[in-house]
Short mmCIF file of N, CA and C in Angstrom, two decimals:
data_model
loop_
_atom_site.label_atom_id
_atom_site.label_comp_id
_atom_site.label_asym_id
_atom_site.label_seq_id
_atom_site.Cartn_x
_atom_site.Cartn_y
_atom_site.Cartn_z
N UNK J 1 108.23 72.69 0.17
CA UNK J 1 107.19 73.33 0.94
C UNK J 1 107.34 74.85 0.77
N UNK J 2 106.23 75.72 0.67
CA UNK J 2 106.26 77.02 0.38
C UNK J 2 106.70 77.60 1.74
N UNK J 3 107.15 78.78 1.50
CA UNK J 3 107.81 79.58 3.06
C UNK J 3 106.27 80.24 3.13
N UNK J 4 106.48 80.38 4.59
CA UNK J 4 105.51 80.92 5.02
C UNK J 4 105.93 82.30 5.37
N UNK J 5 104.94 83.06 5.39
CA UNK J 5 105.56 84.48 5.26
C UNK J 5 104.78 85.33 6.68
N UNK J 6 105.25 86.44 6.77
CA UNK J 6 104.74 86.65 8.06
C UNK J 6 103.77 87.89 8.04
N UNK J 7 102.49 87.48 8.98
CA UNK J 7 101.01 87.92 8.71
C UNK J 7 101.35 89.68 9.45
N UNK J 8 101.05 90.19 9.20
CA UNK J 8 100.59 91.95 9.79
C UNK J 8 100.70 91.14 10.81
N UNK J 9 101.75 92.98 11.64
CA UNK J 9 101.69 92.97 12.94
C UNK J 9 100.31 92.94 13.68
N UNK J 10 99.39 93.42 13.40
CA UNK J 10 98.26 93.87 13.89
C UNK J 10 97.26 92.45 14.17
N UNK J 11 97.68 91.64 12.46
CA UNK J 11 96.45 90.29 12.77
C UNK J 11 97.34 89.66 13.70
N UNK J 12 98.91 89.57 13.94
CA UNK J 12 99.31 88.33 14.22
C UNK J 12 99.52 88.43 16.24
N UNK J 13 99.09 90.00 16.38
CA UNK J 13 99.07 90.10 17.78
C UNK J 13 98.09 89.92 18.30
N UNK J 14 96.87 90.49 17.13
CA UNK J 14 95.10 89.99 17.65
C UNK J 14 95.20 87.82 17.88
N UNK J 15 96.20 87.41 16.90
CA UNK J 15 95.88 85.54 17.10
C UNK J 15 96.57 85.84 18.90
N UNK J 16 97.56 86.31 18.90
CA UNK J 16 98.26 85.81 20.31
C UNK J 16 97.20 86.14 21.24
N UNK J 17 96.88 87.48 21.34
CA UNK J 17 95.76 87.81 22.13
C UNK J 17 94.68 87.13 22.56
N UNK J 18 93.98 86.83 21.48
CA UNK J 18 93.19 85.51 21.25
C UNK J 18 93.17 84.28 22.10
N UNK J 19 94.90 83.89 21.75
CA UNK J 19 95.19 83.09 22.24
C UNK J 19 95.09 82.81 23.96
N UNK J 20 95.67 84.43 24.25
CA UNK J 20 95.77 84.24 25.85
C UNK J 20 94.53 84.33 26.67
N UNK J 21 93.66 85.32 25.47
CA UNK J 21 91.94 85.13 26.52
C UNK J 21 91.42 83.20 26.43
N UNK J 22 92.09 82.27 25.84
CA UNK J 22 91.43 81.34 25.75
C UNK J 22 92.08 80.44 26.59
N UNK J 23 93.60 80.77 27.04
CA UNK J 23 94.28 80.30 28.00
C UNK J 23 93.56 80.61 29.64
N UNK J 24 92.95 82.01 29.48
CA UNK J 24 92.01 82.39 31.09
C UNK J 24 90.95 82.00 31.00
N UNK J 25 90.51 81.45 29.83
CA UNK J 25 89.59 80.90 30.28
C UNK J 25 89.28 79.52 30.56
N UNK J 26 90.37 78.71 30.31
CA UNK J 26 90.21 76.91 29.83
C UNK J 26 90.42 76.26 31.02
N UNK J 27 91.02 77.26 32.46
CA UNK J 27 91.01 76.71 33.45
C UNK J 27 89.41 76.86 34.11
N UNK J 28 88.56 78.25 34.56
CA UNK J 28 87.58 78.17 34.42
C UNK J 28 86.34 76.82 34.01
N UNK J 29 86.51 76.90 32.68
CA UNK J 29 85.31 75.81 31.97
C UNK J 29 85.59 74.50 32.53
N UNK J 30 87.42 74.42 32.60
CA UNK J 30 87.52 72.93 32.72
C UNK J 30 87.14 72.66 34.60
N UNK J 31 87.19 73.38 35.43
CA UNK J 31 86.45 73.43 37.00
C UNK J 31 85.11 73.10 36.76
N UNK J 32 84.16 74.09 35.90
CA UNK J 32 82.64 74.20 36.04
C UNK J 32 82.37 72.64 34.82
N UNK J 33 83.02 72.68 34.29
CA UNK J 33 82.77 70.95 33.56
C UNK J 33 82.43 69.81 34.38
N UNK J 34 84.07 69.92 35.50
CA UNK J 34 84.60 68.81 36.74
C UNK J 34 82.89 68.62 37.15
N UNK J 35 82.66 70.12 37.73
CA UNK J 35 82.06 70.10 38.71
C UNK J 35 80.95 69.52 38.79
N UNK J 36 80.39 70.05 37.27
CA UNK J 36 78.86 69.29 36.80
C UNK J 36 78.74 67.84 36.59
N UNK J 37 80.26 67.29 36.19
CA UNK J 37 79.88 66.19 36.31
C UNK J 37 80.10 65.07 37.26
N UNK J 38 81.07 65.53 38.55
CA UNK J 38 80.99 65.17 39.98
C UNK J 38 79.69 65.28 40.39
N UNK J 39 78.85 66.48 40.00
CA UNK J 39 77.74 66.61 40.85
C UNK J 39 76.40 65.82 40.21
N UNK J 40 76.49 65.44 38.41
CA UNK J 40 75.84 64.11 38.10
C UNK J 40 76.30 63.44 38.34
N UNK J 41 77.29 62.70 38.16
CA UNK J 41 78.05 61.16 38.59
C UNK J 41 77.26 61.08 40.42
N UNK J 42 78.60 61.92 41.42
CA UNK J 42 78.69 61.72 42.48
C UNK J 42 77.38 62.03 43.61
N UNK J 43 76.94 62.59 43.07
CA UNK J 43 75.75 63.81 43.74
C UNK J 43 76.32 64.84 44.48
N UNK J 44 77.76 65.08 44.60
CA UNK J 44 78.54 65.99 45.16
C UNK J 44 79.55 66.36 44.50
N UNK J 45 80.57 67.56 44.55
CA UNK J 45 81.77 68.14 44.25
C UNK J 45 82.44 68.59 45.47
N UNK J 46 83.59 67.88 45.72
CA UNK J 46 84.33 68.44 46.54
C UNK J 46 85.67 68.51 45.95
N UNK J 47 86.24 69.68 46.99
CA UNK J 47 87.15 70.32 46.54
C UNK J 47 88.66 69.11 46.28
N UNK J 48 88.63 68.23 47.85
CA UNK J 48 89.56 66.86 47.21
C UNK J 48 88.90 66.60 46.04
N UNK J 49 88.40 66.35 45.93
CA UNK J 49 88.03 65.15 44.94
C UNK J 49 88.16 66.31 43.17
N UNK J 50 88.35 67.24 42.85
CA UNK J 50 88.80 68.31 41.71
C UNK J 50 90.44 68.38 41.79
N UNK J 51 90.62 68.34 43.15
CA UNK J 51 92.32 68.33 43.71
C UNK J 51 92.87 66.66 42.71
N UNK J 52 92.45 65.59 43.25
CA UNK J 52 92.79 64.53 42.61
C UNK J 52 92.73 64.14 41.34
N UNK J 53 91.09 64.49 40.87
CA UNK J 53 90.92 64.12 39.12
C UNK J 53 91.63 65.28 38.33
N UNK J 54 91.93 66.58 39.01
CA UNK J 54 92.71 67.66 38.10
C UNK J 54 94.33 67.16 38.16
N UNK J 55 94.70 66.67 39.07
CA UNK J 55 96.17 66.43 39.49
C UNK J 55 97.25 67.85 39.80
N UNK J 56 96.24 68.82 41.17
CA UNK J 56 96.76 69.78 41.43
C UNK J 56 96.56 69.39 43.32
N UNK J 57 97.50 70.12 43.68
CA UNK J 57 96.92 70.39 44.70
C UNK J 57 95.79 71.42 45.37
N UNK J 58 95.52 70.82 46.70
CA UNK J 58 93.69 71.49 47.30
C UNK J 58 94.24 72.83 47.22
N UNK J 59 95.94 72.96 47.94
CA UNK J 59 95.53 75.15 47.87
C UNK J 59 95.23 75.22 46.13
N UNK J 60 95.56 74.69 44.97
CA UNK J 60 95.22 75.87 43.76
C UNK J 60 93.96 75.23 43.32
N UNK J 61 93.39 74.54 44.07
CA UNK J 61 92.00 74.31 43.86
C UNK J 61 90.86 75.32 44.86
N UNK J 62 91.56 75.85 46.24
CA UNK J 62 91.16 76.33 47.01
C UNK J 62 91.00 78.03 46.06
N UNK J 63 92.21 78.43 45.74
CA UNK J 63 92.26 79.77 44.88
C UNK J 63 91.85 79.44 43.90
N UNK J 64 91.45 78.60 43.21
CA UNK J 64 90.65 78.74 42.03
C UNK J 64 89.18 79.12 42.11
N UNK J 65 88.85 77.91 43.21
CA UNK J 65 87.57 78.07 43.50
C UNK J 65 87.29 79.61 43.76
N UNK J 66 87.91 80.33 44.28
CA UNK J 66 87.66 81.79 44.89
C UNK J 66 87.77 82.28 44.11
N UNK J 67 88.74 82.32 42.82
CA UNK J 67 88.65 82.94 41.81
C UNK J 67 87.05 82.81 40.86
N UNK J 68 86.70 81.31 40.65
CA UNK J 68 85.35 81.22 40.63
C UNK J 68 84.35 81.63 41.03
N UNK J 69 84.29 81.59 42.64
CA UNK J 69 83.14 82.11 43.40
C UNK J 69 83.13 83.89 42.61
N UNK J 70 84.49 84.61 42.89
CA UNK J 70 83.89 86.31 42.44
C UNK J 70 83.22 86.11 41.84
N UNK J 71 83.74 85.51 40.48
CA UNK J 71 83.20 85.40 39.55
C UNK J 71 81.68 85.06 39.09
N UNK J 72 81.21 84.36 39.69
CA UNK J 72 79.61 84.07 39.99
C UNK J 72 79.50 83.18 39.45
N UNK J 73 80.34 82.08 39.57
CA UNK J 73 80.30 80.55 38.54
C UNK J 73 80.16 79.48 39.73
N UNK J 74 80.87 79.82 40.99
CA UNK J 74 80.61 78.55 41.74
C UNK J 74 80.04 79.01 43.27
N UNK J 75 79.15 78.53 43.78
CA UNK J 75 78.82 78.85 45.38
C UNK J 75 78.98 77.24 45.98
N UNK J 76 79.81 77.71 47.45
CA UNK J 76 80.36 76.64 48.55
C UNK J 76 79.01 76.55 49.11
N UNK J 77 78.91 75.81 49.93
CA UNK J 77 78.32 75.58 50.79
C UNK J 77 78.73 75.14 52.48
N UNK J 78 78.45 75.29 53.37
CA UNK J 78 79.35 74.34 54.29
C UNK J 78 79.20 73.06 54.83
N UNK J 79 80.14 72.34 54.70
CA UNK J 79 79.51 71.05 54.49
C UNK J 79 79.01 70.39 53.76
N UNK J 80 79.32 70.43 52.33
CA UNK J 80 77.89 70.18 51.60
C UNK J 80 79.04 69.99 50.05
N UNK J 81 80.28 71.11 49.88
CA UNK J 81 80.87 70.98 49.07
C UNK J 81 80.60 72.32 48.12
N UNK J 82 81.08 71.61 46.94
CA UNK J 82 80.54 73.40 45.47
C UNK J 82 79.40 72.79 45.03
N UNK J 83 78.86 73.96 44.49
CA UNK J 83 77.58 73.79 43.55
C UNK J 83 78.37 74.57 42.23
N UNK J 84 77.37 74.47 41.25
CA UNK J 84 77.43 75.64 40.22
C UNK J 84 76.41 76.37 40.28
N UNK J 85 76.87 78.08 39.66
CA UNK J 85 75.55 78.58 40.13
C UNK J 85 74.70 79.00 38.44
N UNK J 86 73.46 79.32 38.23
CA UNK J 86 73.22 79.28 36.86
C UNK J 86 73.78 79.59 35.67
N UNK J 87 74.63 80.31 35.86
CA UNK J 87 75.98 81.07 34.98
C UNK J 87 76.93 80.29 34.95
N UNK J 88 77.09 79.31 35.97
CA UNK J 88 78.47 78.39 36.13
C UNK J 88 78.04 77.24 35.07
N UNK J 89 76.52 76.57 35.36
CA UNK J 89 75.79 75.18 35.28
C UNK J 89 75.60 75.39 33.19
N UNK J 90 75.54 77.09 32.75
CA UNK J 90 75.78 77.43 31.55
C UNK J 90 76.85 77.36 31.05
N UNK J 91 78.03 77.87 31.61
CA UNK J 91 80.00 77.35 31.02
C UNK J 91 79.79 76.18 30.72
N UNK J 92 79.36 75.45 32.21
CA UNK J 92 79.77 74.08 31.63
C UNK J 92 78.97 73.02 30.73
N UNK J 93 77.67 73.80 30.59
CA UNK J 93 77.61 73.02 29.56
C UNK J 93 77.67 73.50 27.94
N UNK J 94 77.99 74.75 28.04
CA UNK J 94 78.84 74.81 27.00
C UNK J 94 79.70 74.14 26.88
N UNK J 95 81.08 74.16 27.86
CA UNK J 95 82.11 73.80 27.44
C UNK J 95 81.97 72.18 27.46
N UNK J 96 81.09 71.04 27.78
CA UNK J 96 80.94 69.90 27.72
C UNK J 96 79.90 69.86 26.06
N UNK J 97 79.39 70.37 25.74
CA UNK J 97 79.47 71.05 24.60
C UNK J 97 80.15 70.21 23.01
N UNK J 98 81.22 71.69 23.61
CA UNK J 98 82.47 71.59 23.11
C UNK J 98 83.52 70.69 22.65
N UNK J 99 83.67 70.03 24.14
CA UNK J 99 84.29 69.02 24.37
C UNK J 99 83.93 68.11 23.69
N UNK J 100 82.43 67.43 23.76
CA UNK J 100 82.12 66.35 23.28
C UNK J 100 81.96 66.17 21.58
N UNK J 101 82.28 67.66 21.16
CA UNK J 101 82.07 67.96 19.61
C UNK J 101 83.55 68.00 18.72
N UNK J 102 84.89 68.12 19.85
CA UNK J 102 85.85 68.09 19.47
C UNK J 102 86.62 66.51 19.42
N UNK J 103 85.50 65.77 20.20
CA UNK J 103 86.45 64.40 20.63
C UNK J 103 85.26 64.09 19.77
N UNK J 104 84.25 64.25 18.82
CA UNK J 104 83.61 63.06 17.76
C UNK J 104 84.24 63.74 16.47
N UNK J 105 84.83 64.96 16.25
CA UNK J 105 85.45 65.37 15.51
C UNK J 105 86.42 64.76 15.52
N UNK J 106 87.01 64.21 16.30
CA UNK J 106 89.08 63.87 16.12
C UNK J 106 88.97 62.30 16.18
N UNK J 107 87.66 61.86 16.41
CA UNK J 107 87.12 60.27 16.28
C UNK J 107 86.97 59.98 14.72
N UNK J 108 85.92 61.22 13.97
CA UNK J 108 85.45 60.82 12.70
C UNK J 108 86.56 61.39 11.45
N UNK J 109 87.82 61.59 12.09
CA UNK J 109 88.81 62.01 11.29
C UNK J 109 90.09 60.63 11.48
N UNK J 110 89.86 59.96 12.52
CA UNK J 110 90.40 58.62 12.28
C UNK J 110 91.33 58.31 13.71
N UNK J 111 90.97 59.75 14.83
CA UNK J 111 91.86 58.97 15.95
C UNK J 111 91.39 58.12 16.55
N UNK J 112 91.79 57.24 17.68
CA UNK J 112 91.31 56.36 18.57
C UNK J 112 90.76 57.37 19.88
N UNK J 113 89.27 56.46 20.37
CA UNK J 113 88.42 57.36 21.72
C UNK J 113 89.39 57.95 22.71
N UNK J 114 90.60 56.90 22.83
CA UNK J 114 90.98 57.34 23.98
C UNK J 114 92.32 58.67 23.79
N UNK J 115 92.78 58.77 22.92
CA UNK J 115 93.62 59.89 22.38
C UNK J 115 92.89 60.97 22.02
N UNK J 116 91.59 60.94 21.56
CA UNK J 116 90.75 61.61 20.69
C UNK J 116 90.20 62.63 22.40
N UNK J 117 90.02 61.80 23.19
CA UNK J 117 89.48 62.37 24.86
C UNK J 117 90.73 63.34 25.16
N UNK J 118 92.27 62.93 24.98
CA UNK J 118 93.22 63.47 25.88
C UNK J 118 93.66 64.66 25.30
N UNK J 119 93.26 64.73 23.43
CA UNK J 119 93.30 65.71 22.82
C UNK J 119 92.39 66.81 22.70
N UNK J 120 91.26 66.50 22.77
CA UNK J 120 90.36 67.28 23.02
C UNK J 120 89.67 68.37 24.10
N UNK J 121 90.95 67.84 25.63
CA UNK J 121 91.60 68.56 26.52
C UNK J 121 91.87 69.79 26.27
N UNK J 122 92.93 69.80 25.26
CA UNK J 122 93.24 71.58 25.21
C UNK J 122 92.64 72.11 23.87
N UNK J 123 92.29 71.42 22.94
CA UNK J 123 91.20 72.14 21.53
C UNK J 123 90.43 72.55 21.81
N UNK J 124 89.63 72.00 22.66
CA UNK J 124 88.46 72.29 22.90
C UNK J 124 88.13 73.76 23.26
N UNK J 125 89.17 74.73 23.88
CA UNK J 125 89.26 75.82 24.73
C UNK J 125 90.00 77.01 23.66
N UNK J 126 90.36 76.28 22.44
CA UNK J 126 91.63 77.26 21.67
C UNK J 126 90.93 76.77 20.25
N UNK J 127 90.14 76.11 19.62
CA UNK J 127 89.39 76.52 18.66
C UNK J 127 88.22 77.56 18.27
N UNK J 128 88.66 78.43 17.19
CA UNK J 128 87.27 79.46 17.18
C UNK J 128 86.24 78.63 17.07
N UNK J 129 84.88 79.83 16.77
CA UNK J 129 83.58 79.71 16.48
C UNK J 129 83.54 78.44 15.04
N UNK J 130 84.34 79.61 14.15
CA UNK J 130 84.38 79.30 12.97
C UNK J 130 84.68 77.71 12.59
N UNK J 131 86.21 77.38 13.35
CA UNK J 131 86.71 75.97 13.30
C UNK J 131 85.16 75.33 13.84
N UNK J 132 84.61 75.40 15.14
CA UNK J 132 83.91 74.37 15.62
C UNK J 132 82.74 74.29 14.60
N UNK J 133 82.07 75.20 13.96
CA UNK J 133 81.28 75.10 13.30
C UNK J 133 81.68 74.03 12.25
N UNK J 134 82.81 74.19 11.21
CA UNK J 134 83.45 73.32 10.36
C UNK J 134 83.65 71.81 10.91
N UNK J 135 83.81 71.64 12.37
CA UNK J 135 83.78 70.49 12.59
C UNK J 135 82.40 69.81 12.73
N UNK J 136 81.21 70.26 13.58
CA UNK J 136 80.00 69.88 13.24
C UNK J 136 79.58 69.61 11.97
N UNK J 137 80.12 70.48 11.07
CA UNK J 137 79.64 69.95 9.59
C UNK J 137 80.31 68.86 9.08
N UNK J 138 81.43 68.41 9.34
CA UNK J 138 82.16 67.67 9.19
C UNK J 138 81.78 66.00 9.41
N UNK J 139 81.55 65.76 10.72
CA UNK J 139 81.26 65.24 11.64
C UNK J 139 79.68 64.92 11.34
N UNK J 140 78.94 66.05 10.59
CA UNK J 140 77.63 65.47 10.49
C UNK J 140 77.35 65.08 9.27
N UNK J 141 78.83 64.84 8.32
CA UNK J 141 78.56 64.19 7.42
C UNK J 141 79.21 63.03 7.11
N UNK J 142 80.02 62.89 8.47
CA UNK J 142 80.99 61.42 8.60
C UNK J 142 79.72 60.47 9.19
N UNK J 143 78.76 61.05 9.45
CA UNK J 143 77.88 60.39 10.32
C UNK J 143 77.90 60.26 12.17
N UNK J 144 78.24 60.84 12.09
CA UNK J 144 78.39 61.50 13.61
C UNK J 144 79.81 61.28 14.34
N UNK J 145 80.40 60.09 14.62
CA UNK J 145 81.82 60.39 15.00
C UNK J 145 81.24 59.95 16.82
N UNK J 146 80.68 58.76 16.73
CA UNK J 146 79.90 58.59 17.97
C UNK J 146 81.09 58.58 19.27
N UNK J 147 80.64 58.63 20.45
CA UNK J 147 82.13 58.71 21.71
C UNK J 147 81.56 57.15 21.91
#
């Protein structure tokens, strides 16, 4: 195997960098994802119920959410649970998107649905533009890579 040699300081701090804006953001998308699809499935989002399917507890669901709300991605209601707000209801469906383009990608490359779902967890948030594009093409010539 050839050694790998080591890239400029400059590119190889822009990948880490990279890296960490995609780490702040993968908690984000993956809330406004939950949420949209508690609120198709369930007709509601509540904060238990993100606490349980995330496998965190309600306080870092409670500070998340708030971290959300500044942000202008989620509005509470009382009684009533989260909504997303048009900026939020846009993340997530980007990032469902995403998601669903990385798990027919890792399907039409030969994994099984259900590994292909648990992997597509953290790719989904840490692949560029560039990669996802390559996988759509990919994928639209495996013949889709159905879920």
């Amino acid at each position: 195997m050839p050694r790998r040699t080591l890239p400029a300081a400059e590119d190889q701090a822009a990948r880490f960098a990279r890296q960490r804006e995609a780490d702040r953001t993968a908690t984000a998308e993956d809330y406004v994802e939950l949420i949209a699809d508690l609120l198709r499935e369930e007709g509601e989002a509540r904060a238990v119920d993100l606490a349980r399917r995330m496998g965190v507890s309600q306080a870092t669901v409670t500070a998340t959410v708030g971290r959300l709300q500044r942000d202008g991605l989620v509005e509470t209601k009382p009684y009533r649970g989260l909504f997303l707000t048009e900026p939020g209801a846009a993340l997530a469906a980007e990032a469902k998107a995403r998601h669903d383009l990385v798990v027919r990608f890792l399907i039409a490359v030969g994994l099984d649905p259900a590994t292909a779902e648990q992997d597509a967890e953290g790719l989904e948030h840490h692949a560029s533009d560039k990669a996802l594009a390559a996988f759509a093409r990919f994928v639209a010539k495996a013949g889709g890579g159905t879920i």
